[in-house]
PDB file of C-alpha atoms in Angstrom:
ATOM      1  CA  THR A 138     139.727 114.583 280.589  1.00  0.00           C
ATOM      2  CA  GLY A 139     143.034 112.806 280.923  1.00  0.00           C
ATOM      3  CA  LYS A 140     146.560 113.362 282.215  1.00  0.00           C
ATOM      4  CA  VAL A 141     150.035 112.045 281.497  1.00  0.00           C
ATOM      5  CA  VAL A 142     151.250 110.172 284.569  1.00  0.00           C
ATOM      6  CA  GLY A 143     154.735 111.401 285.521  1.00  0.00           C
ATOM      7  CA  GLY A 144     154.468 114.554 283.445  1.00  0.00           C
ATOM      8  CA  GLY A 145     156.128 115.029 280.089  1.00  0.00           C
ATOM      9  CA  GLU A 146     155.169 116.770 276.877  1.00  0.00           C
ATOM     10  CA  PHE A 147     151.879 116.192 275.180  1.00  0.00           C
ATOM     11  CA  ASN A 148     149.720 117.814 272.514  1.00  0.00           C
ATOM     12  CA  LYS A 149     146.144 118.829 272.979  1.00  0.00           C
ATOM     13  CA  GLY A 150     143.639 116.751 271.109  1.00  0.00           C
ATOM     14  CA  THR A 151     140.089 115.499 271.280  1.00  0.00           C
ATOM     15  CA  ARG A 152     138.416 112.158 270.732  1.00  0.00           C
ATOM     16  CA  LYS A 153     134.733 111.433 270.639  1.00  0.00           C
ATOM     17  CA  ILE A 154     133.708 108.072 272.045  1.00  0.00           C
ATOM     18  CA  GLU A 155     130.437 106.347 272.844  1.00  0.00           C
ATOM     19  CA  VAL A 156     130.249 104.334 276.057  1.00  0.00           C
ATOM     20  CA  LYS A 157     127.313 102.071 276.875  1.00  0.00           C
ATOM     21  CA  LEU A 158     126.591 101.434 280.557  1.00  0.00           C
ATOM     22  CA  ILE A 159     124.096  99.374 282.484  1.00  0.00           C
ATOM     23  CA  LYS A 160     123.030 100.016 286.054  1.00  0.00           C
ATOM     24  CA  ARG A 161     123.538  97.069 288.337  1.00  0.00           C
ATOM     25  CA  ILE A 162     123.614  96.310 292.055  1.00  0.00           C
ATOM     26  CA  THR A 163     126.788  95.082 293.710  1.00  0.00           C
ATOM     27  CA  PRO A 164     127.093  93.574 297.212  1.00  0.00           C
ATOM     28  CA  VAL A 165     129.030  95.598 299.764  1.00  0.00           C
ATOM     29  CA  ASP A 166     130.644  94.202 302.884  1.00  0.00           C
ATOM     30  CA  GLY A 167     128.983  95.475 306.054  1.00  0.00           C
ATOM     31  CA  LEU A 168     125.829  96.710 304.317  1.00  0.00           C
ATOM     32  CA  SER A 169     122.751  95.391 306.073  1.00  0.00           C
ATOM     33  CA  TYR A 170     119.280  96.284 307.322  1.00  0.00           C
ATOM     34  CA  LYS A 171     120.277  97.964 310.586  1.00  0.00           C
ATOM     35  CA  TYR A 172     117.041  99.775 311.486  1.00  0.00           C
ATOM     36  CA  ALA A 173     113.462  98.856 312.230  1.00  0.00           C
ATOM     37  CA  VAL A 174     112.398 101.770 310.005  1.00  0.00           C
ATOM     38  CA  LEU A 175     114.655 103.784 307.693  1.00  0.00           C
ATOM     39  CA  THR A 176     113.660 106.456 305.164  1.00  0.00           C
ATOM     40  CA  ASN A 177     115.863 108.161 302.617  1.00  0.00           C
ATOM     41  CA  ASP A 178     113.736 111.289 302.951  1.00  0.00           C
ATOM     42  CA  ASP A 179     111.277 112.520 305.577  1.00  0.00           C
ATOM     43  CA  MET A 180     109.496 110.266 308.084  1.00  0.00           C
ATOM     44  CA  ASP A 181     106.049 111.366 309.320  1.00  0.00           C
ATOM     45  CA  ILE A 182     104.579 109.576 312.345  1.00  0.00           C
ATOM     46  CA  ASN A 183     100.954 110.233 313.161  1.00  0.00           C
ATOM     47  CA  GLY A 184      98.881 108.812 316.016  1.00  0.00           C
ATOM     48  CA  GLY A 185      99.490 105.931 318.366  1.00  0.00           C
ATOM     49  CA  ILE A 186     102.030 103.567 316.853  1.00  0.00           C
ATOM     50  CA  SER A 187     104.710 101.338 318.335  1.00  0.00           C
ATOM     51  CA  ILE A 188     108.207 100.523 317.086  1.00  0.00           C
ATOM     52  CA  HIS A 189     110.703  98.182 318.785  1.00  0.00           C
ATOM     53  CA  GLY A 190     114.106  99.030 317.355  1.00  0.00           C
ATOM     54  CA  ASN A 191     116.029 102.045 316.101  1.00  0.00           C
ATOM     55  CA  ILE A 192     114.629 104.377 313.433  1.00  0.00           C
ATOM     56  CA  HIS A 193     116.499 106.766 311.142  1.00  0.00           C
ATOM     57  CA  SER A 194     115.653 109.334 308.493  1.00  0.00           C
ATOM     58  CA  ASN A 195     118.127 110.809 306.020  1.00  0.00           C
ATOM     59  CA  GLY A 196     115.691 113.742 306.033  1.00  0.00           C
ATOM     60  CA  SER A 197     113.587 114.785 309.024  1.00  0.00           C
ATOM     61  CA  ILE A 198     111.453 112.953 311.593  1.00  0.00           C
ATOM     62  CA  ASP A 199     108.180 114.606 312.447  1.00  0.00           C
ATOM     63  CA  ILE A 200     105.952 113.120 315.161  1.00  0.00           C
ATOM     64  CA  SER A 201     102.484 114.641 315.432  1.00  0.00           C
ATOM     65  CA  ASP A 202     101.985 113.563 319.062  1.00  0.00           C
ATOM     66  CA  PRO A 203     105.047 112.185 320.899  1.00  0.00           C
ATOM     67  CA  ASP A 204     102.841 111.301 323.898  1.00  0.00           C
ATOM     68  CA  VAL A 205     101.086 108.499 322.017  1.00  0.00           C
ATOM     69  CA  PHE A 206     104.147 107.257 320.123  1.00  0.00           C
ATOM     70  CA  THR A 207     106.020 104.312 321.626  1.00  0.00           C
ATOM     71  CA  LEU A 208     109.618 103.759 320.601  1.00  0.00           C
ATOM     72  CA  ASN A 209     111.822 101.127 322.195  1.00  0.00           C
ATOM     73  CA  GLY A 210     115.025 102.335 320.591  1.00  0.00           C
ATOM     74  CA  GLU A 211     116.764 105.458 319.260  1.00  0.00           C
ATOM     75  CA  ALA A 212     115.489 108.024 316.766  1.00  0.00           C
ATOM     76  CA  THR A 213     118.086 109.735 314.588  1.00  0.00           C
ATOM     77  CA  ALA A 214     117.763 112.100 311.628  1.00  0.00           C
ATOM     78  CA  CYS A 215     120.069 114.007 309.289  1.00  0.00           C
ATOM     79  CA  VAL A 216     117.951 117.186 309.393  1.00  0.00           C
ATOM     80  CA  ASP A 217     115.223 117.898 311.996  1.00  0.00           C
ATOM     81  CA  ASN A 218     113.932 115.538 314.675  1.00  0.00           C
ATOM     82  CA  ASN A 219     111.162 116.379 317.139  1.00  0.00           C
ATOM     83  CA  TYR A 220     111.239 113.051 318.997  1.00  0.00           C
ATOM     84  CA  PRO A 221     112.045 113.799 322.682  1.00  0.00           C
ATOM     85  CA  GLY A 222     115.667 112.844 323.181  1.00  0.00           C
ATOM     86  CA  GLY A 223     116.126 112.100 319.473  1.00  0.00           C
ATOM     87  CA  LEU A 224     119.237 113.224 317.643  1.00  0.00           C
ATOM     88  CA  SER A 225     119.345 115.458 314.576  1.00  0.00           C
ATOM     89  CA  GLY A 226     122.277 116.419 312.370  1.00  0.00           C
ATOM     90  CA  GLN A 227     123.393 112.784 312.142  1.00  0.00           C
ATOM     91  CA  SER A 228     125.235 111.113 309.296  1.00  0.00           C
ATOM     92  CA  SER A 229     123.343 109.840 306.269  1.00  0.00           C
ATOM     93  CA  GLN A 230     122.764 106.089 306.153  1.00  0.00           C
ATOM     94  CA  THR A 231     122.986 103.945 303.037  1.00  0.00           C
ATOM     95  CA  LEU A 232     119.896 101.937 302.150  1.00  0.00           C
ATOM     96  CA  PRO A 233     120.510  98.475 300.698  1.00  0.00           C
ATOM     97  CA  ILE A 234     119.056  98.445 297.180  1.00  0.00           C
ATOM     98  CA  VAL A 235     117.312  95.309 295.943  1.00  0.00           C
ATOM     99  CA  ASP A 236     118.633  93.945 292.635  1.00  0.00           C
ATOM    100  CA  MET A 237     115.305  93.572 290.879  1.00  0.00           C
ATOM    101  CA  GLU A 238     116.875  92.310 287.634  1.00  0.00           C
ATOM    102  CA  ASN A 239     118.576  89.531 289.552  1.00  0.00           C
ATOM    103  CA  PHE A 240     115.297  88.247 290.972  1.00  0.00           C
ATOM    104  CA  LYS A 241     113.492  88.719 287.671  1.00  0.00           C
ATOM    105  CA  GLY A 242     116.128  86.602 285.972  1.00  0.00           C
ATOM    106  CA  LEU A 243     115.360  83.731 288.338  1.00  0.00           C
ATOM    107  CA  VAL A 244     111.744  83.395 287.171  1.00  0.00           C
ATOM    108  CA  ILE A 245     111.651  84.388 283.491  1.00  0.00           C
ATOM    109  CA  ASP A 246     111.669  81.820 280.723  1.00  0.00           C
ATOM    110  CA  PRO A 247     114.965  82.369 278.865  1.00  0.00           C
ATOM    111  CA  ASP A 248     113.353  81.223 275.625  1.00  0.00           C
ATOM    112  CA  ASN A 249     110.361  83.551 276.033  1.00  0.00           C
ATOM    113  CA  PRO A 250     111.548  86.238 278.485  1.00  0.00           C
ATOM    114  CA  LEU A 251     108.541  88.541 277.921  1.00  0.00           C
ATOM    115  CA  ASN A 252     105.852  85.950 278.442  1.00  0.00           C
ATOM    116  CA  VAL A 253     104.083  84.749 281.584  1.00  0.00           C
ATOM    117  CA  ASN A 254     106.127  81.971 283.160  1.00  0.00           C
ATOM    118  CA  GLU A 255     103.938  79.928 285.495  1.00  0.00           C
ATOM    119  CA  ASP A 256     106.792  77.625 286.482  1.00  0.00           C
ATOM    120  CA  GLY A 257     109.317  80.362 287.200  1.00  0.00           C
ATOM    121  CA  ASN A 258     112.099  77.798 286.701  1.00  0.00           C
ATOM    122  CA  GLY A 259     110.876  76.267 289.944  1.00  0.00           C
ATOM    123  CA  ASN A 260     111.520  79.539 291.804  1.00  0.00           C
ATOM    124  CA  GLY A 261     108.054  81.098 291.655  1.00  0.00           C
ATOM    125  CA  LYS A 262     106.308  82.963 288.844  1.00  0.00           C
ATOM    126  CA  TYR A 263     106.883  85.744 286.313  1.00  0.00           C
ATOM    127  CA  TYR A 264     103.637  87.514 285.402  1.00  0.00           C
ATOM    128  CA  GLY A 265     104.716  88.794 281.973  1.00  0.00           C
ATOM    129  CA  TYR A 266     106.216  91.954 280.511  1.00  0.00           C
ATOM    130  CA  ASP A 267     104.473  95.233 281.342  1.00  0.00           C
ATOM    131  CA  ASN A 268     101.635  93.279 282.908  1.00  0.00           C
ATOM    132  CA  SER A 269     100.155  94.690 286.114  1.00  0.00           C
ATOM    133  CA  TYR A 270      98.335  92.169 288.277  1.00  0.00           C
ATOM    134  CA  VAL A 271      95.413  92.105 290.692  1.00  0.00           C
ATOM    135  CA  PHE A 272      95.238  89.413 293.391  1.00  0.00           C
ATOM    136  CA  ASN A 273      91.504  88.790 293.692  1.00  0.00           C
ATOM    137  CA  ASP A 274      91.386  85.335 295.225  1.00  0.00           C
ATOM    138  CA  PRO A 275      92.854  83.823 298.429  1.00  0.00           C
ATOM    139  CA  LEU A 276      96.262  82.306 297.698  1.00  0.00           C
ATOM    140  CA  THR A 277      99.360  80.904 299.342  1.00  0.00           C
ATOM    141  CA  LEU A 278     102.482  81.922 297.459  1.00  0.00           C
ATOM    142  CA  TYR A 279     105.921  80.365 297.480  1.00  0.00           C
ATOM    143  CA  GLY A 280     109.197  81.702 296.118  1.00  0.00           C
ATOM    144  CA  ILE A 281     109.529  84.750 293.847  1.00  0.00           C
ATOM    145  CA  HIS A 282     106.458  86.433 292.342  1.00  0.00           C
ATOM    146  CA  PHE A 283     107.706  89.099 289.946  1.00  0.00           C
ATOM    147  CA  VAL A 284     105.196  91.546 288.489  1.00  0.00           C
ATOM    148  CA  ASP A 285     106.476  93.834 285.739  1.00  0.00           C
ATOM    149  CA  GLY A 286     104.022  96.608 286.598  1.00  0.00           C
ATOM    150  CA  ASP A 287     101.665  97.503 289.438  1.00  0.00           C
ATOM    151  CA  VAL A 288     100.254  95.107 292.042  1.00  0.00           C
ATOM    152  CA  ILE A 289      96.860  95.397 293.727  1.00  0.00           C
ATOM    153  CA  ILE A 290      95.970  93.001 296.515  1.00  0.00           C
ATOM    154  CA  LYS A 291      92.235  92.651 297.279  1.00  0.00           C
ATOM    155  CA  SER A 292      92.119  89.253 298.993  1.00  0.00           C
ATOM    156  CA  ASP A 293      93.814  87.085 301.627  1.00  0.00           C
ATOM    157  CA  ILE A 294      97.399  86.293 300.577  1.00  0.00           C
ATOM    158  CA  ILE A 295      99.885  84.144 302.525  1.00  0.00           C
ATOM    159  CA  LEU A 296     103.556  84.556 301.658  1.00  0.00           C
ATOM    160  CA  ASP A 297     105.204  81.319 302.729  1.00  0.00           C
ATOM    161  CA  ASN A 298     108.884  82.223 302.431  1.00  0.00           C
ATOM    162  CA  ALA A 299     107.827  84.212 299.389  1.00  0.00           C
ATOM    163  CA  THR A 300     108.382  87.700 297.970  1.00  0.00           C
ATOM    164  CA  ILE A 301     106.221  89.887 295.764  1.00  0.00           C
ATOM    165  CA  PHE A 302     108.363  92.134 293.568  1.00  0.00           C
ATOM    166  CA  ALA A 303     106.782  94.963 291.549  1.00  0.00           C
ATOM    167  CA  THR A 304     108.463  97.307 289.106  1.00  0.00           C
ATOM    168  CA  GLY A 305     105.559  99.705 289.720  1.00  0.00           C
ATOM    169  CA  THR A 306     103.541 100.186 292.900  1.00  0.00           C
ATOM    170  CA  ILE A 307     101.982  97.826 295.450  1.00  0.00           C
ATOM    171  CA  ARG A 308      98.571  98.676 296.907  1.00  0.00           C
ATOM    172  CA  VAL A 309      96.844  96.588 299.563  1.00  0.00           C
ATOM    173  CA  LEU A 310      93.165  97.564 299.492  1.00  0.00           C
ATOM    174  CA  GLY A 311      90.795  97.427 302.453  1.00  0.00           C
ATOM    175  CA  SER A 312      89.770  93.881 301.623  1.00  0.00           C
ATOM    176  CA  GLY A 313      93.368  92.709 301.328  1.00  0.00           C
ATOM    177  CA  ASP A 314      95.034  90.807 304.168  1.00  0.00           C
ATOM    178  CA  ILE A 315      98.649  89.657 303.779  1.00  0.00           C
ATOM    179  CA  THR A 316     100.226  87.138 306.144  1.00  0.00           C
ATOM    180  CA  LEU A 317     104.039  87.057 305.999  1.00  0.00           C
ATOM    181  CA  ASN A 318     105.285  83.616 306.998  1.00  0.00           C
ATOM    182  CA  ASN A 319     108.903  84.345 306.154  1.00  0.00           C
ATOM    183  CA  THR A 320     111.910  82.861 307.948  1.00  0.00           C
ATOM    184  CA  ILE A 321     114.117  85.929 308.323  1.00  0.00           C
ATOM    185  CA  GLU A 322     117.414  84.095 308.092  1.00  0.00           C
ATOM    186  CA  ASP A 323     116.398  82.254 304.905  1.00  0.00           C
ATOM    187  CA  HIS A 324     113.935  84.504 303.094  1.00  0.00           C
ATOM    188  CA  PRO A 325     113.770  88.036 304.566  1.00  0.00           C
ATOM    189  CA  LEU A 326     112.377  90.024 301.609  1.00  0.00           C
ATOM    190  CA  ALA A 327     108.560  90.180 301.604  1.00  0.00           C
ATOM    191  CA  LEU A 328     107.075  93.146 299.664  1.00  0.00           C
ATOM    192  CA  ILE A 329     109.451  95.011 297.342  1.00  0.00           C
ATOM    193  CA  ALA A 330     108.490  97.755 294.857  1.00  0.00           C
ATOM    194  CA  TYR A 331     110.284 100.307 292.740  1.00  0.00           C
ATOM    195  CA  GLY A 332     107.332 102.648 293.334  1.00  0.00           C
ATOM    196  CA  ASP A 333     105.020 103.400 296.245  1.00  0.00           C
ATOM    197  CA  ILE A 334     103.676 100.834 298.694  1.00  0.00           C
ATOM    198  CA  THR A 335     100.329 101.841 300.191  1.00  0.00           C
ATOM    199  CA  ILE A 336      98.579  99.753 302.849  1.00  0.00           C
ATOM    200  CA  GLY A 337      94.821 100.150 303.135  1.00  0.00           C
ATOM    201  CA  GLY A 338      94.111  96.642 304.362  1.00  0.00           C
ATOM    202  CA  ALA A 339      96.360  94.573 306.648  1.00  0.00           C
ATOM    203  CA  VAL A 340      99.887  93.220 306.570  1.00  0.00           C
ATOM    204  CA  HIS A 341     101.255  91.134 309.424  1.00  0.00           C
ATOM    205  CA  GLY A 342     104.050  88.665 310.063  1.00  0.00           C
ATOM    206  CA  GLU A 343     107.772  88.444 309.347  1.00  0.00           C
ATOM    207  CA  GLY A 344     109.826  90.060 306.590  1.00  0.00           C
ATOM    208  CA  ILE A 345     111.208  93.225 305.018  1.00  0.00           C
ATOM    209  CA  ILE A 346     108.964  95.708 303.224  1.00  0.00           C
ATOM    210  CA  GLN A 347     110.840  98.130 300.981  1.00  0.00           C
ATOM    211  CA  THR A 348     110.227 100.762 298.354  1.00  0.00           C
ATOM    212  CA  ILE A 349     113.297 101.470 296.251  1.00  0.00           C
ATOM    213  CA  TYR A 350     112.330 104.835 294.751  1.00  0.00           C
ATOM    214  CA  GLY A 351     108.812 105.330 296.088  1.00  0.00           C
ATOM    215  CA  ASP A 352     107.090 106.154 299.370  1.00  0.00           C
ATOM    216  CA  PHE A 353     105.501 103.946 302.014  1.00  0.00           C
ATOM    217  CA  THR A 354     102.118 104.950 303.448  1.00  0.00           C
ATOM    218  CA  ASN A 355     100.098 103.131 306.066  1.00  0.00           C
ATOM    219  CA  ASN A 356      96.362 103.837 306.087  1.00  0.00           C
ATOM    220  CA  GLY A 357      95.429 100.422 307.421  1.00  0.00           C
ATOM    221  CA  CYS A 358      97.005  97.893 309.778  1.00  0.00           C
ATOM    222  CA  VAL A 359     100.659  96.903 309.693  1.00  0.00           C
ATOM    223  CA  ASP A 360     101.986  94.548 312.347  1.00  0.00           C
ATOM    224  CA  ILE A 361     105.515  93.302 311.649  1.00  0.00           C
ATOM    225  CA  ASN A 362     106.505  90.763 314.282  1.00  0.00           C
ATOM    226  CA  GLU A 363     110.073  90.455 312.988  1.00  0.00           C
ATOM    227  CA  GLY A 364     111.436  92.528 310.158  1.00  0.00           C
ATOM    228  CA  ALA A 365     111.968  96.084 308.925  1.00  0.00           C
ATOM    229  CA  ILE A 366     110.478  98.762 306.695  1.00  0.00           C
ATOM    230  CA  TYR A 367     112.715 100.771 304.332  1.00  0.00           C
ATOM    231  CA  ALA A 368     111.404 103.475 301.996  1.00  0.00           C
ATOM    232  CA  ASN A 369     112.244 106.679 300.184  1.00  0.00           C
ATOM    233  CA  GLU A 370     109.741 108.561 302.321  1.00  0.00           C
ATOM    234  CA  GLY A 371     107.415 107.197 304.990  1.00  0.00           C
ATOM    235  CA  THR A 372     104.015 108.234 306.357  1.00  0.00           C
ATOM    236  CA  PHE A 373     103.001 106.012 309.259  1.00  0.00           C
ATOM    237  CA  ASN A 374      99.479 106.513 310.526  1.00  0.00           C
ATOM    238  CA  GLY A 375      98.040 104.897 313.665  1.00  0.00           C
ATOM    239  CA  GLY A 376      95.201 105.290 316.119  1.00  0.00           C
ATOM    240  CA  GLY A 377      91.544 104.340 315.845  1.00  0.00           C
ATOM    241  CA  TRP A 378      91.166 101.393 313.468  1.00  0.00           C
ATOM    242  CA  LYS A 379      94.588 102.072 311.976  1.00  0.00           C
ATOM    243  CA  GLU A 380      97.562 100.194 313.352  1.00  0.00           C
ATOM    244  CA  PHE A 381     101.297 100.430 312.805  1.00  0.00           C
ATOM    245  CA  ASN A 382     103.625  98.223 314.831  1.00  0.00           C
ATOM    246  CA  VAL A 383     107.098  97.104 313.837  1.00  0.00           C
ATOM    247  CA  LYS A 384     109.389  94.813 315.830  1.00  0.00           C
ATOM    248  CA  TYR A 385     112.883  94.795 314.405  1.00  0.00           C
ATOM    249  CA  SER A 386     114.575  91.459 313.756  1.00  0.00           C
ATOM    250  CA  THR A 387     118.026  91.677 315.337  1.00  0.00           C
ATOM    251  CA  ALA A 388     119.232  88.961 312.953  1.00  0.00           C
ATOM    252  CA  LEU A 389     119.207  91.582 310.184  1.00  0.00           C
ATOM    253  CA  ALA A 390     121.811  93.769 311.903  1.00  0.00           C
ATOM    254  CA  THR A 391     124.771  91.752 310.647  1.00  0.00           C
ATOM    255  CA  MET A 392     123.164  89.523 308.044  1.00  0.00           C
ATOM    256  CA  PRO A 393     123.908  90.310 304.385  1.00  0.00           C
ATOM    257  CA  VAL A 394     120.699  89.832 302.402  1.00  0.00           C
ATOM    258  CA  HIS A 395     121.184  88.023 299.087  1.00  0.00           C
ATOM    259  CA  GLY A 396     120.332  90.182 296.082  1.00  0.00           C
ATOM    260  CA  THR A 397     120.899  93.548 297.773  1.00  0.00           C
ATOM    261  CA  GLY A 398     123.752  96.064 297.598  1.00  0.00           C
ATOM    262  CA  ILE A 399     124.508  99.503 296.161  1.00  0.00           C
ATOM    263  CA  PRO A 400     123.986 100.754 292.593  1.00  0.00           C
ATOM    264  CA  ILE A 401     126.960 100.842 290.219  1.00  0.00           C
ATOM    265  CA  TRP A 402     127.373 101.621 286.529  1.00  0.00           C
ATOM    266  CA  LYS A 403     128.994  98.812 284.575  1.00  0.00           C
ATOM    267  CA  LYS A 404     130.547  99.473 281.173  1.00  0.00           C
ATOM    268  CA  ILE A 405     129.414  96.989 278.558  1.00  0.00           C
ATOM    269  CA  SER A 406     131.002  98.505 275.431  1.00  0.00           C
ATOM    270  CA  TRP A 407     132.706 101.583 273.983  1.00  0.00           C
ATOM    271  CA  ARG A 408     133.687 102.748 270.529  1.00  0.00           C
ATOM    272  CA  GLU A 409     135.357 105.722 268.929  1.00  0.00           C
ATOM    273  CA  LEU A 410     133.013 107.897 266.836  1.00  0.00           C
TER     274      LEU A 410
END
């Protein structure tokens, strides 16, 4: 649909064109990780857990037992909120989206972009196209570890200023124990997945855990000393042998994180049919 700027006479007509677009992520001034926990949909909190920092849901916040939930901060939601003193009917918040293609491009081999790249151009490792991966042995990882598929972690893994990216899901099984030794100001991203992230084992240390389109579920032990958790929907279970503690890193409030932004569609070509 078009218009003639300034008015004037024109004849009706039609043209058929083909436009090719790609979806990319663009940085936005002022966009940052402002919450200890943020969900784009509902947030369910069950059992005795502790969060130091503000939490927000673009859906609803439901707390099964407010008496055993410790929050050192504010709880806000766009829809319903049963946290005592929490606010509902609040404005929706924009989640920073991680530019997965950007990080993938840093570790693929440009001459063989679909193959496993052990060197990762000195930035880490690419595990190959459509190649899910299971971490079975104790490892210390550095840099970017990009898995084009699902990730299962069954052993002790140390992320030393490192990030695991997965285009599928990330599952930490009961035998898995992840230590996040990430310097927030230099390397804040820790576990990033397009799909669900499910914790059955343990994750502890410093860094951001984020699902881009999937849900986050804790059925094990999560203890974030400095960082944040962002997800589409979140189910946070605590009590008994389960643990869920998050201490927000205030450095994230104003710090733009490299490789994050909002989605845009970029035109790459068009032609008349």
